[in-house]
PDB file of C-alpha atoms in Angstrom:
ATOM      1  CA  UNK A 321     -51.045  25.328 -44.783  1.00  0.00           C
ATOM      2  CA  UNK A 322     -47.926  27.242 -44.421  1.00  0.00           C
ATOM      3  CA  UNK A 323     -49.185  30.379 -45.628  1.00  0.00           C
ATOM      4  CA  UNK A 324     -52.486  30.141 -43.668  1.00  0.00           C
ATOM      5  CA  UNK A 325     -50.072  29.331 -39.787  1.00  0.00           C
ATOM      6  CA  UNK A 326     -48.215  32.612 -41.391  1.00  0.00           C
ATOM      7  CA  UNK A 327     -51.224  34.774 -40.854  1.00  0.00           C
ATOM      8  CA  UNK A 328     -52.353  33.265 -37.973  1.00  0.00           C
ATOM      9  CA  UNK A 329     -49.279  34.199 -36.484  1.00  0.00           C
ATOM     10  CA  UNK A 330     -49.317  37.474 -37.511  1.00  0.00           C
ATOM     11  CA  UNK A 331     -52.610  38.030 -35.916  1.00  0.00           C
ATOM     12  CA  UNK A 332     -51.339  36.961 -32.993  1.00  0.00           C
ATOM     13  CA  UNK A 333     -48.044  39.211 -33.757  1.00  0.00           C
ATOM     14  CA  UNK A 334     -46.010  36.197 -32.915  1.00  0.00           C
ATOM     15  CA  UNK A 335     -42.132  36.824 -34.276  1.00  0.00           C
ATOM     16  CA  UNK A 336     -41.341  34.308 -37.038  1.00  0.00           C
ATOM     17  CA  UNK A 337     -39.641  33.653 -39.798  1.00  0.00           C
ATOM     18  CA  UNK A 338     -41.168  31.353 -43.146  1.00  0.00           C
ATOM     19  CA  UNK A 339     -39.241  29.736 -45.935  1.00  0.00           C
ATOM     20  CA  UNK A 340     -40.845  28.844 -49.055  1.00  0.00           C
ATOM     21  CA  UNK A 341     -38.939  26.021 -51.156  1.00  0.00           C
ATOM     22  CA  UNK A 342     -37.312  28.391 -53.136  1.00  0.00           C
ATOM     23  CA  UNK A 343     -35.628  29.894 -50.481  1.00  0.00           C
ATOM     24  CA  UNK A 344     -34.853  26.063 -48.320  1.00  0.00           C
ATOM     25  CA  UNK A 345     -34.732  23.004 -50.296  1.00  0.00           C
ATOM     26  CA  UNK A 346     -35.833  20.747 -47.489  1.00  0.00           C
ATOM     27  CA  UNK A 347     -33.857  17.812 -49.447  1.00  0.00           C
ATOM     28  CA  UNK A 348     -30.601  19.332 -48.619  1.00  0.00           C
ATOM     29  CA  UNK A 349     -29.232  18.494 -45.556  1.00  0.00           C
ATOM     30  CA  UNK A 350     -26.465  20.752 -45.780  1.00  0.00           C
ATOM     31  CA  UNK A 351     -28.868  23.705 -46.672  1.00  0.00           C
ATOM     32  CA  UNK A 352     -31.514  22.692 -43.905  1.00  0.00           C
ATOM     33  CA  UNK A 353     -28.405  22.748 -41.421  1.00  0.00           C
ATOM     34  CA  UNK A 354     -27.006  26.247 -42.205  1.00  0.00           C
ATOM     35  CA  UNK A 355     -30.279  28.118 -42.668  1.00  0.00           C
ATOM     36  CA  UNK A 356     -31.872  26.494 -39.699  1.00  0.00           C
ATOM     37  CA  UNK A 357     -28.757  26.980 -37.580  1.00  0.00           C
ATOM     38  CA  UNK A 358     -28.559  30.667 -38.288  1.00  0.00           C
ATOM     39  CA  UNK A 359     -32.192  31.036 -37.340  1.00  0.00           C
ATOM     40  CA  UNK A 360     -31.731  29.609 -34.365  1.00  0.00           C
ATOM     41  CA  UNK A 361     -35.246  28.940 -33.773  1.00  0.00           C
ATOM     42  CA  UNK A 362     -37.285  27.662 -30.687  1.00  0.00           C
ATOM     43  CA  UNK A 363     -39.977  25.771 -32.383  1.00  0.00           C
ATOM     44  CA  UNK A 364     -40.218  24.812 -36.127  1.00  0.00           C
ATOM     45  CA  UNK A 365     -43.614  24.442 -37.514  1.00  0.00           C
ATOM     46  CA  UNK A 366     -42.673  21.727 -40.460  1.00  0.00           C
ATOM     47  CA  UNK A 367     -45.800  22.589 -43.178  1.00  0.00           C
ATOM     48  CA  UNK A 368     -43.572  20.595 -46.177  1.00  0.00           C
ATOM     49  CA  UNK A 369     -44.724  18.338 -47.783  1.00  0.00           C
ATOM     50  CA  UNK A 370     -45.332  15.876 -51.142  1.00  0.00           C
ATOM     51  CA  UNK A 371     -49.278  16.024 -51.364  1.00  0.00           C
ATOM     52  CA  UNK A 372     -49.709  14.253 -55.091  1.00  0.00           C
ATOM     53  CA  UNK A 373     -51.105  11.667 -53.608  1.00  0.00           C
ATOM     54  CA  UNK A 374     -51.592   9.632 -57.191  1.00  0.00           C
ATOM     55  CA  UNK A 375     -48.515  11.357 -58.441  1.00  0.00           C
ATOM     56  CA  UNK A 376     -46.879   9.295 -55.374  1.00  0.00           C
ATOM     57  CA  UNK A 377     -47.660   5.772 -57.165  1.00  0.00           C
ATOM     58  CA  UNK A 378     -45.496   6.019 -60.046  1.00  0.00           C
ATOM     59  CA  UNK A 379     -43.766   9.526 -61.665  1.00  0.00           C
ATOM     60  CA  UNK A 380     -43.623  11.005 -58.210  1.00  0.00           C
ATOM     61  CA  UNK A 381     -42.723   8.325 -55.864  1.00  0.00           C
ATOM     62  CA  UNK A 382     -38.873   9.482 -55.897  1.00  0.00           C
ATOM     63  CA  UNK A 383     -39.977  13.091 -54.675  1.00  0.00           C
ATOM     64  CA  UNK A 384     -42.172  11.665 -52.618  1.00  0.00           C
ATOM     65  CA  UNK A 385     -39.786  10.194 -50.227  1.00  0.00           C
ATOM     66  CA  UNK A 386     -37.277  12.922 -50.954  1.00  0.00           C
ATOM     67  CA  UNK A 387     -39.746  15.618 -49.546  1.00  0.00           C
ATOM     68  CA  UNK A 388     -41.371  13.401 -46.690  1.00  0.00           C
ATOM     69  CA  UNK A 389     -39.002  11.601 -45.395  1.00  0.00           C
ATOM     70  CA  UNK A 390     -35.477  12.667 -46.206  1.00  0.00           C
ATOM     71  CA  UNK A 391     -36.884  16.066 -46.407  1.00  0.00           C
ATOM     72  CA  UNK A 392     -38.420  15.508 -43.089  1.00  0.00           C
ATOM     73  CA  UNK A 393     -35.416  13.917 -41.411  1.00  0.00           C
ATOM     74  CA  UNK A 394     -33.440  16.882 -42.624  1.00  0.00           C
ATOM     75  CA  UNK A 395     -35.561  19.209 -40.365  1.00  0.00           C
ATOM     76  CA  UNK A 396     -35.508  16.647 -37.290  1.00  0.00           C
ATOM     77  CA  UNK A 397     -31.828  16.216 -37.176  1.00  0.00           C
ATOM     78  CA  UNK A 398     -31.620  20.490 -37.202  1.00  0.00           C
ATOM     79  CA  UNK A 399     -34.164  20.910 -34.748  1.00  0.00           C
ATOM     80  CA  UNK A 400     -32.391  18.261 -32.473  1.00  0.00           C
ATOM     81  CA  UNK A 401     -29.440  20.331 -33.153  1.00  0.00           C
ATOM     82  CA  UNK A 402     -30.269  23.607 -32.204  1.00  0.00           C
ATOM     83  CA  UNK A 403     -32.750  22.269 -29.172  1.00  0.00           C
ATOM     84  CA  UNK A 404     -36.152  23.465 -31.135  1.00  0.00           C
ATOM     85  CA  UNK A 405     -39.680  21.747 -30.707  1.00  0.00           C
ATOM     86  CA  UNK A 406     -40.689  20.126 -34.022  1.00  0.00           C
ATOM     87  CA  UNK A 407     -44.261  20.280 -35.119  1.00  0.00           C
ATOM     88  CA  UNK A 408     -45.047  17.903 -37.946  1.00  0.00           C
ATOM     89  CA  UNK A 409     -48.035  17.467 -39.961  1.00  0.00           C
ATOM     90  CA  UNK A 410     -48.950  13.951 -40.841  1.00  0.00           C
ATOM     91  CA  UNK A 411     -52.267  12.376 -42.451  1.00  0.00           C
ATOM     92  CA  UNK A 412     -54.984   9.958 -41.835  1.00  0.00           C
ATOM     93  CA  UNK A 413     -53.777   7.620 -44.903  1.00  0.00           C
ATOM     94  CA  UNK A 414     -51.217   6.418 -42.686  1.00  0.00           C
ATOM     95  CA  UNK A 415     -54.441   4.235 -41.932  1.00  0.00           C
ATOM     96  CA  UNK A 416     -55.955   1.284 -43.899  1.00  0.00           C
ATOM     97  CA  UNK A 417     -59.494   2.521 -43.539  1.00  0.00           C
ATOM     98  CA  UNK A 418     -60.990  -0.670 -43.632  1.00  0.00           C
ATOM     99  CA  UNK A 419     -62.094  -0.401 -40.005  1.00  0.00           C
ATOM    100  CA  UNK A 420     -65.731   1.549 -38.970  1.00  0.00           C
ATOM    101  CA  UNK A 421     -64.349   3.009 -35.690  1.00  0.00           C
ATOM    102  CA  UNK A 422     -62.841   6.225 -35.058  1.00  0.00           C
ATOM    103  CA  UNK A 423     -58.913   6.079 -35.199  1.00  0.00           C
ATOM    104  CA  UNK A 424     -57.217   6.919 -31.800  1.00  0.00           C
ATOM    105  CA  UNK A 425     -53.662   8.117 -31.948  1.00  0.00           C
ATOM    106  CA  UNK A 426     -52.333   5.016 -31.322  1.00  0.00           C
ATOM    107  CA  UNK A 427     -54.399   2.784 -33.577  1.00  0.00           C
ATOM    108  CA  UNK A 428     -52.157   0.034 -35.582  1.00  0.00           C
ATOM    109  CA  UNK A 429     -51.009   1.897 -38.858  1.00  0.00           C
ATOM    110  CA  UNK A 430     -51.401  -0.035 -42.453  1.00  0.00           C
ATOM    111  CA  UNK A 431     -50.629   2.775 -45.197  1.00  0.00           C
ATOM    112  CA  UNK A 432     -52.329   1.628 -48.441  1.00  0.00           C
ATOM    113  CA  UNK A 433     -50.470   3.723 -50.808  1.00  0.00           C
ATOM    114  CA  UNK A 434     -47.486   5.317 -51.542  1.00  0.00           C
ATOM    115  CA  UNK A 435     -47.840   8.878 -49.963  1.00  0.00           C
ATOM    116  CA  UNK A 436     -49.373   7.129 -46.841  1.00  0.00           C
ATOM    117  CA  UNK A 437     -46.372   4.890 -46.282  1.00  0.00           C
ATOM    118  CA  UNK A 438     -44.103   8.500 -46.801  1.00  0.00           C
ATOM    119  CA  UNK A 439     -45.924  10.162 -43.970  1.00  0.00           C
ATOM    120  CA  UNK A 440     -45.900   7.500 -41.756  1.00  0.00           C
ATOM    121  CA  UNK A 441     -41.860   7.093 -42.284  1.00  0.00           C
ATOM    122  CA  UNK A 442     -41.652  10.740 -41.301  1.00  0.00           C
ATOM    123  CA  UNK A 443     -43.743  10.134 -38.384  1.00  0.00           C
ATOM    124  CA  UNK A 444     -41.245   7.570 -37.292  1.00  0.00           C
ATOM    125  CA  UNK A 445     -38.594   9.549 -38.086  1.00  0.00           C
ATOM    126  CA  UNK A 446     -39.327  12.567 -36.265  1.00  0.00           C
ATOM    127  CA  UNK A 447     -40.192   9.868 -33.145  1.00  0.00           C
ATOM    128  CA  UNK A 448     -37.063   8.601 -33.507  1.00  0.00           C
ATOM    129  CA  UNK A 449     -34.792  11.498 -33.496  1.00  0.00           C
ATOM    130  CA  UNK A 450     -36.909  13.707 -31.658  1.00  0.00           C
ATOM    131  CA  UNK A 451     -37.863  11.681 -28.650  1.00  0.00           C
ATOM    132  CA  UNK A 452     -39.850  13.884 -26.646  1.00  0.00           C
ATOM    133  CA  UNK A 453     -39.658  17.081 -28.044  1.00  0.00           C
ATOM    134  CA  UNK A 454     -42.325  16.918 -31.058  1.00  0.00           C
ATOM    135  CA  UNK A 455     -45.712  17.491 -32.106  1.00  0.00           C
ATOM    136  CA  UNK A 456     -47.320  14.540 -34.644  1.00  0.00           C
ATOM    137  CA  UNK A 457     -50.394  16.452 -35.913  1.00  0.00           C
ATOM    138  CA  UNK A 458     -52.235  14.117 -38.267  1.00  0.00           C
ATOM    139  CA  UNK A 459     -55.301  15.594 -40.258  1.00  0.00           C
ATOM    140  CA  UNK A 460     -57.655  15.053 -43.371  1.00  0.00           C
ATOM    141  CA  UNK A 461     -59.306  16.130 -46.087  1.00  0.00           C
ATOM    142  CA  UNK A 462     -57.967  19.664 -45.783  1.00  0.00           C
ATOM    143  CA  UNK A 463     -59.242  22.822 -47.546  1.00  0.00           C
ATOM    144  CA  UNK A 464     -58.620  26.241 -47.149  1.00  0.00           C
ATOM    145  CA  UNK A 465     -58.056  29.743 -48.979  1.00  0.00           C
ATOM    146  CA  UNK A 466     -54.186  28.918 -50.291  1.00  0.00           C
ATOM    147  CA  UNK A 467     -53.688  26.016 -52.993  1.00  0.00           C
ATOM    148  CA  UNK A 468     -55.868  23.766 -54.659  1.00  0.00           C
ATOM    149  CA  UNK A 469     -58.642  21.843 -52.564  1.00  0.00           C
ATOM    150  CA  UNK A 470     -61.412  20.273 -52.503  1.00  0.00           C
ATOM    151  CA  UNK A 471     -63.810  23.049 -52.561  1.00  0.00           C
ATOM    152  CA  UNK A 472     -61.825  25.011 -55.238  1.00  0.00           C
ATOM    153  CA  UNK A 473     -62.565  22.028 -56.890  1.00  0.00           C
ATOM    154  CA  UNK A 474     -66.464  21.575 -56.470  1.00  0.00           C
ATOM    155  CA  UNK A 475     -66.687  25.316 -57.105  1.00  0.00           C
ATOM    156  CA  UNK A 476     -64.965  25.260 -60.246  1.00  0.00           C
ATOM    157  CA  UNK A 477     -66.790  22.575 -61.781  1.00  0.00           C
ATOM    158  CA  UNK A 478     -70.264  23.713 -60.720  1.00  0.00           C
ATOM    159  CA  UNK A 479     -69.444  27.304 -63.266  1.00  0.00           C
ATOM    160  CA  UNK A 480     -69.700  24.792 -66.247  1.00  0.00           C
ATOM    161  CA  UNK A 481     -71.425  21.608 -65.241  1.00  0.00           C
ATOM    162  CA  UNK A 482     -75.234  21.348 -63.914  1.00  0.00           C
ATOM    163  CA  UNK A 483     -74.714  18.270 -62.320  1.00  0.00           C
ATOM    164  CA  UNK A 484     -71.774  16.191 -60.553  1.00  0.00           C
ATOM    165  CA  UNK A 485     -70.742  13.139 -59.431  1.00  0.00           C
ATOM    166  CA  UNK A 486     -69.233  12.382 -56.046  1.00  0.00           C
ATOM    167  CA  UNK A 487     -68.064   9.671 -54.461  1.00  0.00           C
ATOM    168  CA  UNK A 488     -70.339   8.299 -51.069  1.00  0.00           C
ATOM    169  CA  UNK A 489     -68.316   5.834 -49.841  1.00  0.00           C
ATOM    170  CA  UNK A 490     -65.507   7.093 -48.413  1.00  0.00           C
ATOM    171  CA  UNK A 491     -65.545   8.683 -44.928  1.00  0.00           C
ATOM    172  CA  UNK A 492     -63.560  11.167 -42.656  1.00  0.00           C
ATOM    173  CA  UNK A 493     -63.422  14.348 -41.297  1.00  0.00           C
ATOM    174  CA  UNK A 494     -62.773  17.646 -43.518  1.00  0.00           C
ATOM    175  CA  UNK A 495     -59.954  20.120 -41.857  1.00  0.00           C
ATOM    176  CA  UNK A 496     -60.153  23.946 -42.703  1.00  0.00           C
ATOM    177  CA  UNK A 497     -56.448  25.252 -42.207  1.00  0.00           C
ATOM    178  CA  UNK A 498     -57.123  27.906 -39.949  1.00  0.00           C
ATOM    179  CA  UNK A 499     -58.366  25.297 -37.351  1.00  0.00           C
ATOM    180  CA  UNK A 500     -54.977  23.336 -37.838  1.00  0.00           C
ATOM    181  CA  UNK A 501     -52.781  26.520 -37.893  1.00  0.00           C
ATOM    182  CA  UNK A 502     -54.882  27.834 -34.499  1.00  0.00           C
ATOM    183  CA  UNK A 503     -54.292  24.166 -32.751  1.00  0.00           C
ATOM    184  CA  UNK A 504     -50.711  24.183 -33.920  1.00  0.00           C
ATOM    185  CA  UNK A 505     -49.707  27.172 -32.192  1.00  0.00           C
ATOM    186  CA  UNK A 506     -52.313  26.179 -29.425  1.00  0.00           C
ATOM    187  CA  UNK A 507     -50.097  22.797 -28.469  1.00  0.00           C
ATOM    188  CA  UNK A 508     -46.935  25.341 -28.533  1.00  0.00           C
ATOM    189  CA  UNK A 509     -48.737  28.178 -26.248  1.00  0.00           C
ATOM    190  CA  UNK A 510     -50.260  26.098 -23.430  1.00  0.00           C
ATOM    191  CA  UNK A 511     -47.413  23.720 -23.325  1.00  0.00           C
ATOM    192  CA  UNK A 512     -49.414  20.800 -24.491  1.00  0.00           C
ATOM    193  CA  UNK A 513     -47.409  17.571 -23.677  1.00  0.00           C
ATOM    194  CA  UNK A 514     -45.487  16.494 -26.844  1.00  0.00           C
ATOM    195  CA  UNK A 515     -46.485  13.611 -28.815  1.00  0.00           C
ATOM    196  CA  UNK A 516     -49.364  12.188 -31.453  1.00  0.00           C
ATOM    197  CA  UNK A 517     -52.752  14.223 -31.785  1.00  0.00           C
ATOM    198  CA  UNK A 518     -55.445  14.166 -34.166  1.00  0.00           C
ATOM    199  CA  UNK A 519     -56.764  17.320 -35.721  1.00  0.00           C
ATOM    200  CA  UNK A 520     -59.750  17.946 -38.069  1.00  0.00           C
ATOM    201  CA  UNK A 521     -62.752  19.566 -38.099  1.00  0.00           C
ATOM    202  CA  UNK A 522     -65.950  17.826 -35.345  1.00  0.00           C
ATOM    203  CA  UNK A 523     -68.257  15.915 -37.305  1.00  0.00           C
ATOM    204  CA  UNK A 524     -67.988  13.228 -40.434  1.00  0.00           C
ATOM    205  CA  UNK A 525     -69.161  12.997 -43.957  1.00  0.00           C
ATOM    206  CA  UNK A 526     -68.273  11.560 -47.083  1.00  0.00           C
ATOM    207  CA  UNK A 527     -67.019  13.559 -49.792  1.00  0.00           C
ATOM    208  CA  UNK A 528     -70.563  13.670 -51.810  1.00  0.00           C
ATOM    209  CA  UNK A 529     -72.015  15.063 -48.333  1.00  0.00           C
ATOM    210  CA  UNK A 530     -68.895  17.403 -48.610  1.00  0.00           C
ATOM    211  CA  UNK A 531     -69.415  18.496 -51.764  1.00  0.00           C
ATOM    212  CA  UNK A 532     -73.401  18.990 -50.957  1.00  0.00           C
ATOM    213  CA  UNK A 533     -72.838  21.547 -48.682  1.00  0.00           C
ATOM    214  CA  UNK A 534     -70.283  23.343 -50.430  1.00  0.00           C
ATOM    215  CA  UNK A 535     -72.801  23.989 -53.713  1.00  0.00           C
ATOM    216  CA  UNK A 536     -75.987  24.268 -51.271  1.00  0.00           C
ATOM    217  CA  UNK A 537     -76.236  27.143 -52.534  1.00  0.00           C
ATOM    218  CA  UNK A 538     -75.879  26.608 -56.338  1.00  0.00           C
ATOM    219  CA  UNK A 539     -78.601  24.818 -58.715  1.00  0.00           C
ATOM    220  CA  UNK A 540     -75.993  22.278 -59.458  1.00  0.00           C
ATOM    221  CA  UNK A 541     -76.830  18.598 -58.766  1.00  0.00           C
ATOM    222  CA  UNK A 542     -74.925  16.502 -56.729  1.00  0.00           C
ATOM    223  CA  UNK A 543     -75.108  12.591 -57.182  1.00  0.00           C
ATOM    224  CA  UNK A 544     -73.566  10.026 -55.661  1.00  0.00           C
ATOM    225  CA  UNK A 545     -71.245   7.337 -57.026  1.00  0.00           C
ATOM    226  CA  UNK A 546     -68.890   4.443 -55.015  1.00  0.00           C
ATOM    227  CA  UNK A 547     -64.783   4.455 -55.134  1.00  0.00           C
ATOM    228  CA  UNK A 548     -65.326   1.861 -57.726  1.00  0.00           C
ATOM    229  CA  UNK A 549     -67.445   4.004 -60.285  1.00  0.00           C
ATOM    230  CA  UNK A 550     -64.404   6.422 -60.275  1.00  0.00           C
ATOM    231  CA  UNK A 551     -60.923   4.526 -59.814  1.00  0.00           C
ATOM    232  CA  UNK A 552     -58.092   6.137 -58.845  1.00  0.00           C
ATOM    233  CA  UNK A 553     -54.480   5.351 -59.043  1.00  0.00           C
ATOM    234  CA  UNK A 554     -53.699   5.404 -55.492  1.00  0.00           C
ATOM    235  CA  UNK A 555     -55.992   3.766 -53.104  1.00  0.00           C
ATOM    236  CA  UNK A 556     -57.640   5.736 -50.281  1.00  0.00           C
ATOM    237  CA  UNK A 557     -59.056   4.465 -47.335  1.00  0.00           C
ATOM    238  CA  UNK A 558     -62.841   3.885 -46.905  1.00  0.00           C
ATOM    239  CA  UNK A 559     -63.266   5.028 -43.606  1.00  0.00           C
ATOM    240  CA  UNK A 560     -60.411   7.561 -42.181  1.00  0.00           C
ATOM    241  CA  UNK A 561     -62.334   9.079 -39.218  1.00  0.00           C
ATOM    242  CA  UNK A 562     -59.795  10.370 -36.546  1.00  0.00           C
ATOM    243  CA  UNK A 563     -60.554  10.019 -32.894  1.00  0.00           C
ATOM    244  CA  UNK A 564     -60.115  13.939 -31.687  1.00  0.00           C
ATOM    245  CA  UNK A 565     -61.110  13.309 -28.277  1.00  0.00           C
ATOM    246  CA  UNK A 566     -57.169  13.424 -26.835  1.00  0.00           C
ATOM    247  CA  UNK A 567     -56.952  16.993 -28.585  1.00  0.00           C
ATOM    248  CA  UNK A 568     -59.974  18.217 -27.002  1.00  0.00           C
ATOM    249  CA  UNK A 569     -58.985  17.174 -23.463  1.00  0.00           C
ATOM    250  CA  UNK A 570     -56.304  19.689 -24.297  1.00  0.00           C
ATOM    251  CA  UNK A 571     -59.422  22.337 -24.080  1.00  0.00           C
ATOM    252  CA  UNK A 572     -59.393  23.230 -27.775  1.00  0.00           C
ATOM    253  CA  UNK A 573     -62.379  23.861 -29.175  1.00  0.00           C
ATOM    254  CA  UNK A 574     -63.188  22.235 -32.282  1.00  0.00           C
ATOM    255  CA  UNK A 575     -65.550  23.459 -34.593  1.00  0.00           C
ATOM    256  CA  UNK A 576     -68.525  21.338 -36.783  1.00  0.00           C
ATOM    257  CA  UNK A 577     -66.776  20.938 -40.269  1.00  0.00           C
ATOM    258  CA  UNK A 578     -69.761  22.185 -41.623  1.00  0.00           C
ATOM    259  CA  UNK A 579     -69.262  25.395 -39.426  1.00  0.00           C
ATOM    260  CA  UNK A 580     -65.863  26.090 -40.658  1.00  0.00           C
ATOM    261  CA  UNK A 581     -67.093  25.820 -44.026  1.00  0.00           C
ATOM    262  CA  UNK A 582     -69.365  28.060 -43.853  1.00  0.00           C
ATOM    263  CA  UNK A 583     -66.689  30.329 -42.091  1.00  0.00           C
ATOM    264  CA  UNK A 584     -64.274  29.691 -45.058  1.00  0.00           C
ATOM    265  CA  UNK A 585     -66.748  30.575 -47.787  1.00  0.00           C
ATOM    266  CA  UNK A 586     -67.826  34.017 -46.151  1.00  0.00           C
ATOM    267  CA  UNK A 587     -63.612  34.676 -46.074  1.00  0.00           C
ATOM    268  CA  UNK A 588     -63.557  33.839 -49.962  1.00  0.00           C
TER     269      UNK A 588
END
């Protein structure tokens, strides 16, 4: 995510500058403090994050909270220091998914595993210290061309096996990162008023839909199994739709997630 808002905003030749974890261990508040106060920035775009979702369960549940919330609380104290907008990224498994309507922004939250109950901590964090100068961005299902996704993943697999298996019960909304990076700078442009959004690409599928029209193109066959034919460690919601119609009463256009695909394939 980080790298992708890093070429957006070069495209846009937008002055910024990015720290990897290498050079800013977000865990350290004295580090966060120094480096951010130097900077001196005006908005900080907080793209951080723990992602091992099953990881988060057991062998990475210390990290977990380390990197999204203490990590995260880090950053909001700084950017409440030096007087900088915060833009955080949060997900939809700060929901239960055991709903069948769309989740508005401020839809009860039930996390149902580890990461989810992370995120949401950093949300409330970030509201906390914050107040009204922040941006909660929650997404889903995210692909795009840096780091391992989803459609790495389908595309890999289909070199070397003829035929996979997909789950068909769980629902939601794929994001391609350049649609987050353009609507995170969008909300910072126009001025958006500060608070909770929902971004992800229009449209929902389940992940054996997904991975259908990734290999479209392929002869590999796709089946379809249920969450129970494949357990995982940490459990995901069944239905994790978000509600985008407050982000697009911002006038952002948001397009199909079968559109972006398509888009993202032709870039890789």
């Amino acid at each position: 995510m980080g790298q992708e808002l890093c070429h957006l905003l070069d495209d846009k030749k937008l002055p910024y500058i990015a720290a990897t974890k290498e050079t800013l261990d977000i865990t350290n508040k004295e580090q966060v403090e120094e480096v951010v106060k130097k900077i001196n920035p005006a908005v900080i775009f907080h793209c951080a994050a723990y992602t091992q979702v099953d990881k988060a369960e057991d062998e990475g549940k210390e990290v977990n909270h380390d990197v999204n919330v203490t990590g995260t609380e880090n950053i909001a104290n700084v950017a409440k220091k030096v007087g900088a907008t915060l833009v955080y990224i949060s997900t939809d498994y700060v929901f239960d998914g055991e709903t069948t309507y769309e989740y508005v922004t401020n839809a009860v939250t039930n996390p149902q595993n580890e990461y989810g109950k992370a995120k949401l901590l950093g949300e409330e964090v970030v509201q906390s210290i914050m107040k009204d100068d922040y941006y909660i961005i929650r997404t889903s299902w995210v692909f795009g061309e840096y780091g391992n996704n989803f459609v790495y993943t389908m595309k890999k697999l289909s070199e070397t096996h003829p035929t996979l298996t997909v789950i068909n019960d769980q629902i939601g909304r794929p994001t391609w990162t350049k649609t987050l990076a353009e609507f995170m700078v969008f909300v910072i442009q126009e001025n958006a008023p500060c608070g909770m959004y929902h971004l992800s690409n229009d449209g929902v599928c389940s992940w054996y839909e997904f991975a259908r029209e990734i290999l479209k193109d392929t002869e590999v066959e796709v089946l379809p199994i249920t969450s129970s034919d494949y357990p995982q460690i940490a459990k995901r919601p069944m239905y994790s739709v978000l509600n985008l119609d407050k982000t697009k009463q911002l006038g952002f256009v948001i397009p199909t997630w079968t559109d972006a695909l398509t888009s993202f394939l032709r870039r890789v």
